[in-house]
CSV table of C-alpha atoms in Angstrom, one decimal:
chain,number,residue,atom,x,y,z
F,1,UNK,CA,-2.2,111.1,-38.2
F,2,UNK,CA,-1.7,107.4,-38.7
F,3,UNK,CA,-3.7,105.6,-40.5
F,4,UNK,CA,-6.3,103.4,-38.4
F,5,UNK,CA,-5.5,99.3,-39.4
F,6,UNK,CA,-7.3,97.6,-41.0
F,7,UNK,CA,-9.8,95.3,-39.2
F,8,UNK,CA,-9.2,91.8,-38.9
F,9,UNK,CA,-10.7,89.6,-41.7
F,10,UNK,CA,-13.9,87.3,-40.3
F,11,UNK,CA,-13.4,83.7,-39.7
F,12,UNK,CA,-15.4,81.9,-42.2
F,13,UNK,CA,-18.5,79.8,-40.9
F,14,UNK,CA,-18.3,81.3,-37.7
F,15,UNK,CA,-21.0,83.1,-36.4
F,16,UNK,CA,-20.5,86.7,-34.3
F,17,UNK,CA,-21.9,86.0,-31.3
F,18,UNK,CA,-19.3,82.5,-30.4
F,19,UNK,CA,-16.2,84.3,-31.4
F,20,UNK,CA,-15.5,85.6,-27.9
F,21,UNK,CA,-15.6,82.1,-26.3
F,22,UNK,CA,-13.7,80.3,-29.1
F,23,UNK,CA,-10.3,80.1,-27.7
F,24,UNK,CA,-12.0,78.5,-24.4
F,25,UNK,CA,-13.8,75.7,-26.9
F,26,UNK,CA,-10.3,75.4,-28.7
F,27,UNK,CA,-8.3,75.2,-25.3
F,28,UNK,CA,-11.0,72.2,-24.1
F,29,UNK,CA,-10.8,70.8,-27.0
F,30,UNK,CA,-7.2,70.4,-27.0
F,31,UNK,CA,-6.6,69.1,-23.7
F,32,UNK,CA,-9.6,66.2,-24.5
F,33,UNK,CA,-7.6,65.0,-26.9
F,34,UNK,CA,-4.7,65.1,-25.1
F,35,UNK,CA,-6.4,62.9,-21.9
F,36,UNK,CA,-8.0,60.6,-24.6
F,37,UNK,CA,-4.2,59.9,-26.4
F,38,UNK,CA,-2.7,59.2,-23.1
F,39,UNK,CA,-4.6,56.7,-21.9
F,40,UNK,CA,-4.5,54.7,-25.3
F,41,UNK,CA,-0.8,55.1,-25.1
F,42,UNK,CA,-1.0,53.8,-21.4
F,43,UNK,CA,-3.7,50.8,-22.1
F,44,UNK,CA,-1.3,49.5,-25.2
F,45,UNK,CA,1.6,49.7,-23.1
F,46,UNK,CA,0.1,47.7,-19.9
F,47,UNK,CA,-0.2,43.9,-20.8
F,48,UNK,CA,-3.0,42.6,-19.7
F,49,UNK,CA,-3.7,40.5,-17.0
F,50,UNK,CA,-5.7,37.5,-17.0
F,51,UNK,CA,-8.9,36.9,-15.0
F,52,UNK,CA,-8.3,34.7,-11.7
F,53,UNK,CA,-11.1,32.5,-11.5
F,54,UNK,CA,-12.8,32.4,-7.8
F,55,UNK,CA,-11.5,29.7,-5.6
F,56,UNK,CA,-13.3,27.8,-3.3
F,57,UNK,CA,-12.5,28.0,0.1
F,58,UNK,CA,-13.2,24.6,2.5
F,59,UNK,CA,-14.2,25.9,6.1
F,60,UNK,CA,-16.2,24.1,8.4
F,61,UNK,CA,-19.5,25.0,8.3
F,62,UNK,CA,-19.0,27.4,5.4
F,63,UNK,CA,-18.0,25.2,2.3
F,64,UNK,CA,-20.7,26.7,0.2
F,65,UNK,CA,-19.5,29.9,0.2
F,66,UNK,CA,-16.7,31.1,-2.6
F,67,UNK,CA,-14.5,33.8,-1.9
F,68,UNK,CA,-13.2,35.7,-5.0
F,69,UNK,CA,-9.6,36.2,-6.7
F,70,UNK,CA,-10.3,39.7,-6.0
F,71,UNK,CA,-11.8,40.3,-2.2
F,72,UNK,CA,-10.8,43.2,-0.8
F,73,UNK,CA,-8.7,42.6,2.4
F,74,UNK,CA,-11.2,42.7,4.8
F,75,UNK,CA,-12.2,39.5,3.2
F,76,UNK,CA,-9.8,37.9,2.9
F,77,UNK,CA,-8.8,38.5,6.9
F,78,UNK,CA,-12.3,36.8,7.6
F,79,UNK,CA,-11.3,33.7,5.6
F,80,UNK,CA,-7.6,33.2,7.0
F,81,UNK,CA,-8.8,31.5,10.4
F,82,UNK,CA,-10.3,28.8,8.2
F,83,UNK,CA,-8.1,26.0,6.5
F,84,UNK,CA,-8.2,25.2,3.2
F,85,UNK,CA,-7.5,21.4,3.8
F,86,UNK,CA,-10.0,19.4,5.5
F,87,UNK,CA,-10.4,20.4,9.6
F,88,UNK,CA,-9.0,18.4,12.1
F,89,UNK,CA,-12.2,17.8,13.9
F,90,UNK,CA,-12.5,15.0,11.3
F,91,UNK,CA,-9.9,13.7,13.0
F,92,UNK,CA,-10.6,14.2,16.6
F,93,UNK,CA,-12.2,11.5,18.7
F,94,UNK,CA,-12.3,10.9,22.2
F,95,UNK,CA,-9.2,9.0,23.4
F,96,UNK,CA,-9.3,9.0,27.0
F,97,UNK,CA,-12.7,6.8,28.6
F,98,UNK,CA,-13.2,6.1,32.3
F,99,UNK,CA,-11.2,4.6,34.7
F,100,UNK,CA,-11.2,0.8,33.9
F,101,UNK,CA,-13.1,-1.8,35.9
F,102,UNK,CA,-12.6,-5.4,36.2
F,103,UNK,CA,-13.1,-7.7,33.4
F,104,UNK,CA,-15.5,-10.0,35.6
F,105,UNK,CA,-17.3,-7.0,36.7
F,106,UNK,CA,-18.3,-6.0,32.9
F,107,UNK,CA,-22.0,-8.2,32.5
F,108,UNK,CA,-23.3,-7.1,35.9
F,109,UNK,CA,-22.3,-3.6,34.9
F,110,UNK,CA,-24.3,-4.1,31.7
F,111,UNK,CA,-27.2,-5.4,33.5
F,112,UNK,CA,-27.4,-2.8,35.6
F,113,UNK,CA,-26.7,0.0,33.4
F,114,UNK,CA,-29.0,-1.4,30.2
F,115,UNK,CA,-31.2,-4.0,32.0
F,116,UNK,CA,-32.7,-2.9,34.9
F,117,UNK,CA,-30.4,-5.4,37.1
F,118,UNK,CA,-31.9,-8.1,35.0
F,119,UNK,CA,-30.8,-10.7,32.5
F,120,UNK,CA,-32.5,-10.2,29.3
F,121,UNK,CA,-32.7,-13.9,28.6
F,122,UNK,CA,-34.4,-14.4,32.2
F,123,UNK,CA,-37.7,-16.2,30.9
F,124,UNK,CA,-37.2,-15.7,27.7
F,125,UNK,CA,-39.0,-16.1,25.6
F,126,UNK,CA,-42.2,-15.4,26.5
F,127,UNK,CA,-45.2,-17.5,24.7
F,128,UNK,CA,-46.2,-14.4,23.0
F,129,UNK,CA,-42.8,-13.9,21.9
F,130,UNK,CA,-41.9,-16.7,20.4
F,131,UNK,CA,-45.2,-17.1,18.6
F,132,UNK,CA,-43.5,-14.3,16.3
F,133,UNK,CA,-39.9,-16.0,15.9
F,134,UNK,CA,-38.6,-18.1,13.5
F,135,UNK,CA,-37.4,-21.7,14.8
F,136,UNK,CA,-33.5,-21.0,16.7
F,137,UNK,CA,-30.9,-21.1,13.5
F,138,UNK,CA,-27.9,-24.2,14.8
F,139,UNK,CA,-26.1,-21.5,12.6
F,140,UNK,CA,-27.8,-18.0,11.6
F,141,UNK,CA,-27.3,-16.2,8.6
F,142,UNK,CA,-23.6,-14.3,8.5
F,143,UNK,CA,-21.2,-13.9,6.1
F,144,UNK,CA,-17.6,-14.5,6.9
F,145,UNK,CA,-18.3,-15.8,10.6
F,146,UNK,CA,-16.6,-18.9,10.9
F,147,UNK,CA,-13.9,-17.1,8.9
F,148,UNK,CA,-9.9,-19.1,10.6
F,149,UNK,CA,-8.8,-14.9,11.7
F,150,UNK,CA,-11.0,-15.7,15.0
F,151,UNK,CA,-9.8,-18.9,16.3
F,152,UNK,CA,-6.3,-17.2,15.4
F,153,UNK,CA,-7.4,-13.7,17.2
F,154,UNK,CA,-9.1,-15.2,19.9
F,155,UNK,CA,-6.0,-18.0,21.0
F,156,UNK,CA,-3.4,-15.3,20.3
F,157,UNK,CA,-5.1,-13.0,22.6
F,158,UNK,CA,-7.4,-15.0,24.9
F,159,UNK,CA,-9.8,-11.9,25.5
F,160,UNK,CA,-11.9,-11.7,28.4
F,161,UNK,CA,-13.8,-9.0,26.8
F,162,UNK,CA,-14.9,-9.2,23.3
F,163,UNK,CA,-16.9,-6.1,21.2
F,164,UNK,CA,-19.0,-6.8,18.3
F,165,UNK,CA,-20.0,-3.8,15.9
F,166,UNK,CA,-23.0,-5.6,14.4
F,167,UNK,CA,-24.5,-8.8,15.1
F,168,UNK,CA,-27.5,-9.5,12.8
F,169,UNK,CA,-28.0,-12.9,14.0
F,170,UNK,CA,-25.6,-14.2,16.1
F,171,UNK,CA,-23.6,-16.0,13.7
F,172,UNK,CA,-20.1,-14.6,14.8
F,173,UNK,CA,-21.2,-14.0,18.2
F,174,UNK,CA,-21.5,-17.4,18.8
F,175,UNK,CA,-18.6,-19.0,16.4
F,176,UNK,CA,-16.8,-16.5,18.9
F,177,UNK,CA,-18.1,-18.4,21.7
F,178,UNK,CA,-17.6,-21.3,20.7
F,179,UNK,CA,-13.9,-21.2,19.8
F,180,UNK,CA,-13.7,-19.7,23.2
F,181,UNK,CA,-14.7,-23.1,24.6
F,182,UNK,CA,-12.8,-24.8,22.2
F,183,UNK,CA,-9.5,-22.7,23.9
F,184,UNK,CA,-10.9,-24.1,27.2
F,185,UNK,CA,-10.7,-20.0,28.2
F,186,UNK,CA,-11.3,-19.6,31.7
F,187,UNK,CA,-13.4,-17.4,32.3
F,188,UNK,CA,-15.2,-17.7,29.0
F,189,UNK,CA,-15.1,-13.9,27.7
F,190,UNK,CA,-18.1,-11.8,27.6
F,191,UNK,CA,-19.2,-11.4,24.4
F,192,UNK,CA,-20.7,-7.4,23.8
F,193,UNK,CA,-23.1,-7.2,20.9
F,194,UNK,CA,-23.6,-4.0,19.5
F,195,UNK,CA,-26.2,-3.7,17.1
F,196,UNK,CA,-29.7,-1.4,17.0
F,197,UNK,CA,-31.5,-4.7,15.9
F,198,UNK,CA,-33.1,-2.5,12.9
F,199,UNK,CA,-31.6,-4.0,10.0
F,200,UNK,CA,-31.3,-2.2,6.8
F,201,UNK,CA,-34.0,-1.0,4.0
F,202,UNK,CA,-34.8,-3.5,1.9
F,203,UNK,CA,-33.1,-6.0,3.9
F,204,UNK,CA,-35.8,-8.6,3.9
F,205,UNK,CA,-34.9,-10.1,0.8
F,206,UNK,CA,-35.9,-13.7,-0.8
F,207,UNK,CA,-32.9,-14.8,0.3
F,208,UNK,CA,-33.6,-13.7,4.5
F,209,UNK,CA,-36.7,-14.7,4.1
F,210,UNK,CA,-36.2,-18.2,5.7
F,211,UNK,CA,-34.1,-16.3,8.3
F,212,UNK,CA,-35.0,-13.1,9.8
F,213,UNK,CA,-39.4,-13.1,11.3
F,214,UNK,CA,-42.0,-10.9,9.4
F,215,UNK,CA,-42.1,-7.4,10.6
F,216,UNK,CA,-45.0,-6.5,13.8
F,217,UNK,CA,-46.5,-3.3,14.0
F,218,UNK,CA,-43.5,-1.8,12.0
F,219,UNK,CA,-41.1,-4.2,14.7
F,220,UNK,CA,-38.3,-6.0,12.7
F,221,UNK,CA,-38.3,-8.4,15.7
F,222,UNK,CA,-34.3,-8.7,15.1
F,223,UNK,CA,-33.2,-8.4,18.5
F,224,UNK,CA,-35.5,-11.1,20.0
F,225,UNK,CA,-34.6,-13.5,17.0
F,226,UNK,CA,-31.3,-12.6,17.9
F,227,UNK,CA,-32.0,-14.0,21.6
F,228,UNK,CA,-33.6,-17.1,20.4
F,229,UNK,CA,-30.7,-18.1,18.4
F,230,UNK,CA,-28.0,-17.3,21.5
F,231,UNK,CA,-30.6,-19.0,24.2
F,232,UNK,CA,-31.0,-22.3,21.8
F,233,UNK,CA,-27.0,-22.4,21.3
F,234,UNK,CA,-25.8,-21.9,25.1
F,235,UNK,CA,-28.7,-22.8,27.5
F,236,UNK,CA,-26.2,-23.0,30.3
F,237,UNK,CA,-23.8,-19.9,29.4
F,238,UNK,CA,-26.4,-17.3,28.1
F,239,UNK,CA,-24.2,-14.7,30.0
F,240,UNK,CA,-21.4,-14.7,27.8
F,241,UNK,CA,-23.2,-13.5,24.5
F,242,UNK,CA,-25.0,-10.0,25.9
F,243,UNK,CA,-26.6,-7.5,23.2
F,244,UNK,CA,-26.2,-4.0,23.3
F,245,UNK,CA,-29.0,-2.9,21.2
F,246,UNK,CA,-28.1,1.1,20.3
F,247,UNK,CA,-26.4,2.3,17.6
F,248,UNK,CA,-22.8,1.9,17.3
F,249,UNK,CA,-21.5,5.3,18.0
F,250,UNK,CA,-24.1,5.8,21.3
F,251,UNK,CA,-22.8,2.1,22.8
F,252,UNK,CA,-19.2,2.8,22.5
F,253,UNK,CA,-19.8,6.3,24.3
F,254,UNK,CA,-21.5,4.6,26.7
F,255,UNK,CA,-18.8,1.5,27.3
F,256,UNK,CA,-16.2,4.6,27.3
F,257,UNK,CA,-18.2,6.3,29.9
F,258,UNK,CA,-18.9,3.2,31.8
F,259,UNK,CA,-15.0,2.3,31.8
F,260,UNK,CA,-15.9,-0.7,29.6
F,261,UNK,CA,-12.4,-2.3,27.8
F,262,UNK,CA,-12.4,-4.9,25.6
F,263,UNK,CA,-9.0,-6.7,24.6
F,264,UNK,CA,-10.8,-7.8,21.2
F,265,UNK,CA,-12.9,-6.2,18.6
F,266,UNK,CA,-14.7,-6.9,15.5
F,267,UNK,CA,-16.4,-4.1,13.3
F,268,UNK,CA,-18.5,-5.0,11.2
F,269,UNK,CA,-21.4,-2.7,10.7
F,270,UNK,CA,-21.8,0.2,8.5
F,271,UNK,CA,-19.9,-1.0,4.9
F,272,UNK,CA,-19.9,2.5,3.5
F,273,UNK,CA,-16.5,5.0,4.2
F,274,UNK,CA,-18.4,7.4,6.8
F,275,UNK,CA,-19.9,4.6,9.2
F,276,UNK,CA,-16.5,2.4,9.5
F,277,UNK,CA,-14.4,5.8,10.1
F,278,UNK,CA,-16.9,6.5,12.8
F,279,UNK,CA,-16.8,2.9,14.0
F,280,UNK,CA,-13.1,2.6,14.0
F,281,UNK,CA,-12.2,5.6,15.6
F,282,UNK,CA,-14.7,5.3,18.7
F,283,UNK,CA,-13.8,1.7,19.4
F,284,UNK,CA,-10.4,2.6,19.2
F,285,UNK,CA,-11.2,4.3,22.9
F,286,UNK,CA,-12.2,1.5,24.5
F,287,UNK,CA,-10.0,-1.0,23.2
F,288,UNK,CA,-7.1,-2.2,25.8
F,289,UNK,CA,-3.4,-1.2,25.4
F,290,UNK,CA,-2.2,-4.9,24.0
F,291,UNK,CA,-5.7,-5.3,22.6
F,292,UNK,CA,-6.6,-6.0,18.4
F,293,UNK,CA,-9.2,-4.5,16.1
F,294,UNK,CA,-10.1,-6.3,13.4
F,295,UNK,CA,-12.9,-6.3,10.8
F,296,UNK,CA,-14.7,-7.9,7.7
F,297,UNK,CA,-15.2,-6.5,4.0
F,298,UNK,CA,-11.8,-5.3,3.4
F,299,UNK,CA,-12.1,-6.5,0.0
F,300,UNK,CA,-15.8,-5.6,-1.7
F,301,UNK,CA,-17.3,-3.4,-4.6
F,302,UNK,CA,-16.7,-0.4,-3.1
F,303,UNK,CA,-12.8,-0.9,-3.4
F,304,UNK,CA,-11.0,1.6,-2.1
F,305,UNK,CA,-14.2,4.0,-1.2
F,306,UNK,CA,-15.6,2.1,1.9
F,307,UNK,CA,-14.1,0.2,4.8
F,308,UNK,CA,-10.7,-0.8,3.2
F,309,UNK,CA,-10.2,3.3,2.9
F,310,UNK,CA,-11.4,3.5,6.1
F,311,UNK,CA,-9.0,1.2,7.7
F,312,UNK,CA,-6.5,2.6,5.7
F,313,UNK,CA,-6.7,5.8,6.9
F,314,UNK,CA,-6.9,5.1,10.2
F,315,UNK,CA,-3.7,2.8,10.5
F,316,UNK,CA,-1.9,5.6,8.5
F,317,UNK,CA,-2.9,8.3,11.5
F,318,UNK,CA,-2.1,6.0,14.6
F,319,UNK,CA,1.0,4.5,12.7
F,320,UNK,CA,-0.2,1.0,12.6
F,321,UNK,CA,0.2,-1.8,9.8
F,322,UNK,CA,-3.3,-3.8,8.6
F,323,UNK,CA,-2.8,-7.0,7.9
F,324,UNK,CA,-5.4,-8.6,5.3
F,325,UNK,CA,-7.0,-12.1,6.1
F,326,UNK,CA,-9.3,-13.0,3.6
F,327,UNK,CA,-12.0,-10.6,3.6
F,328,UNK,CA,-11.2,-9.5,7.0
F,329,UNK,CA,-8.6,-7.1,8.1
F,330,UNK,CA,-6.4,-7.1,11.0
F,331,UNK,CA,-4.8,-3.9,12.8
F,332,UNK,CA,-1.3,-4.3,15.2
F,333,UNK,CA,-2.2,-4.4,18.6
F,334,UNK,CA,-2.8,-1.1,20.2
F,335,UNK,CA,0.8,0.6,21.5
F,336,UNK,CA,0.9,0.0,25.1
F,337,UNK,CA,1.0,3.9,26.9
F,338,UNK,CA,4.2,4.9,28.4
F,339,UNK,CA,4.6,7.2,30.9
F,340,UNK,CA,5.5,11.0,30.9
F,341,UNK,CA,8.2,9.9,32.9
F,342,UNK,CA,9.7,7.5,31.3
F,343,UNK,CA,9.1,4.3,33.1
């Protein structure tokens, strides 16, 4: 009979009743460690990337909205149907107006359309009226109005249809008519003032005081001081000087509508970047093939953040060159259409 081996000497510390499920604790144990080594080994080997900062996306309508480094790709196909440069539709205008009608037939279209068939000087002004105006200006408040680039302008192109984008007072409007005479023009051109007659906050300054009438009923009375001024200076041709009083951008949709060209025009209303784009662009519709834009405050404060970027702009989309003349600016004449044929 063999002798029965000896039993196996006790682990020290542990107690009886975890002995049978120590090789399962050992076998976890080990393969913890295992997982936990590996991924040290794998984060050490793996250089870091750095964080892409989110990038703003410009979208029309949308340009609040960030889109992150990270979006998953359903995001990012939402966001590739909008540019990331500025959208043409600051760039699209309407090009093609009504079909033209006749030069001559441009005031009684005006009268018809804005005055009820009637001249707005007819009577004019009433004794109410002018009970509120200042006395008629021989030469209203302007700046730049009797300027040499419109006798040039106006004998190198001898209009027969002249837009103004803002007319305060008359002052260019009638230096306009004037030199007009001067040319001996025949017919003397119509003369479109475009102006909403409002002025501007804070525009009744001590120095328009002697100018402009005091405010009635919350009525800055512009328009009909406007009038007296044109009535005073050409009793006998009050036709030729006509306001349009509406903001620029609803009077050149309306001319544009109403197939009304002119061969020559002046902007001059809104100094700031926004307005003169605005201006530019729409008059650009309804000036004539042949025709010349032209402006004031080319050089001002603003520099190269108002009108003179403006006109910059514009001349660099149509392909034109501006030509400075003192603090006006003058554009080429507009491109003359050709054909899709060719002739």
């Amino acid at each position: 009979m063999k002798p029965r081996p000896s039993p196996a000497p006790a682990i020290t510390g542990v107690p009886a009743r975890l002995r049978p499920h120590l090789t399962r604790l050992t076998v976890l144990l080990i393969v913890f460690s295992a997982g936990y080594s590996v991924g040290i080994m794998s984060s050490s080997s793996v250089r870091p990337s750095s964080t892409r900062p989110s990038q703003t996306v410009i979208r029309p309508h949308a340009a609040h909205l960030t889109v992150s480094g990270e979006a998953n790709g359903s995001a990012a196909a939402a966001t590739a149907n909008y540019p990331r440069s500025p959208p043409h539709d600051l760039f699209r205008f309407r090009e093609e107006c009504g079909e033209a009608i006749p030069s001559d037939a441009v005031v009684a279209t005006l009268l018809d359309k804005v005055f009820d068939g009637e001249s707005p000087y007819e009577k004019f002004p009433s004794p109410h009226t002018a009970a509120l105006l200042r006395p008629p200006a021989a030469r209203p408040r302007g700046w730049g109005s009797t300027g040499a680039v419109f006798a040039e302008l106006i004998e190198q192109v001898r209009p027969r249809v002249i837009v103004e984008l803002g007319a305060f007072l008359g002052a260019s409007a009638l230096h306009m008519a004037a030199v007009s005479r001067n040319l001996s023009l025949s017919p003397p051109p119509a003369i479109l003032c475009v102006d909403d007659f409002r002025g501007w906050p804070a525009f009744r300054a001590a120095r328009f005081r002697r100018d402009v009438p005091p405010p009635r009923h919350g009525d800055a009375l512009l328009l009909p001081q406007f009038m007296s001024n044109v009535a005073a200076a050409w009793r006998d041709g009050d036709g030729e000087v006509m306001p349009m009083p509406f903001s620029t951008a609803s009077a050149l949709a309306a001319l544009c509508e109403w197939g009304i060209y002119a061969d020559l025009i002046e902007v001059d209303a809104g100094h700031d970047f926004h307005s003169a784009w605005a201006d530019i662009n729409l008059a650009w519709a309804v000036l004539r093939p042949g025709g010349v834009m032209f402006g004031h405050d080319y050089f001002t404060a603003a520099d190269d953040r108002g009108v003179r970027r403006a006109v910059t702009l514009f001349a660099k989309v149509k392909g034109l060159t501006v030509r400075p003349n003192g603090q006006h600016w003058v554009l080429s004449p507009k491109p003359l259409r050709v054909s899709a044929a060719g002739e």
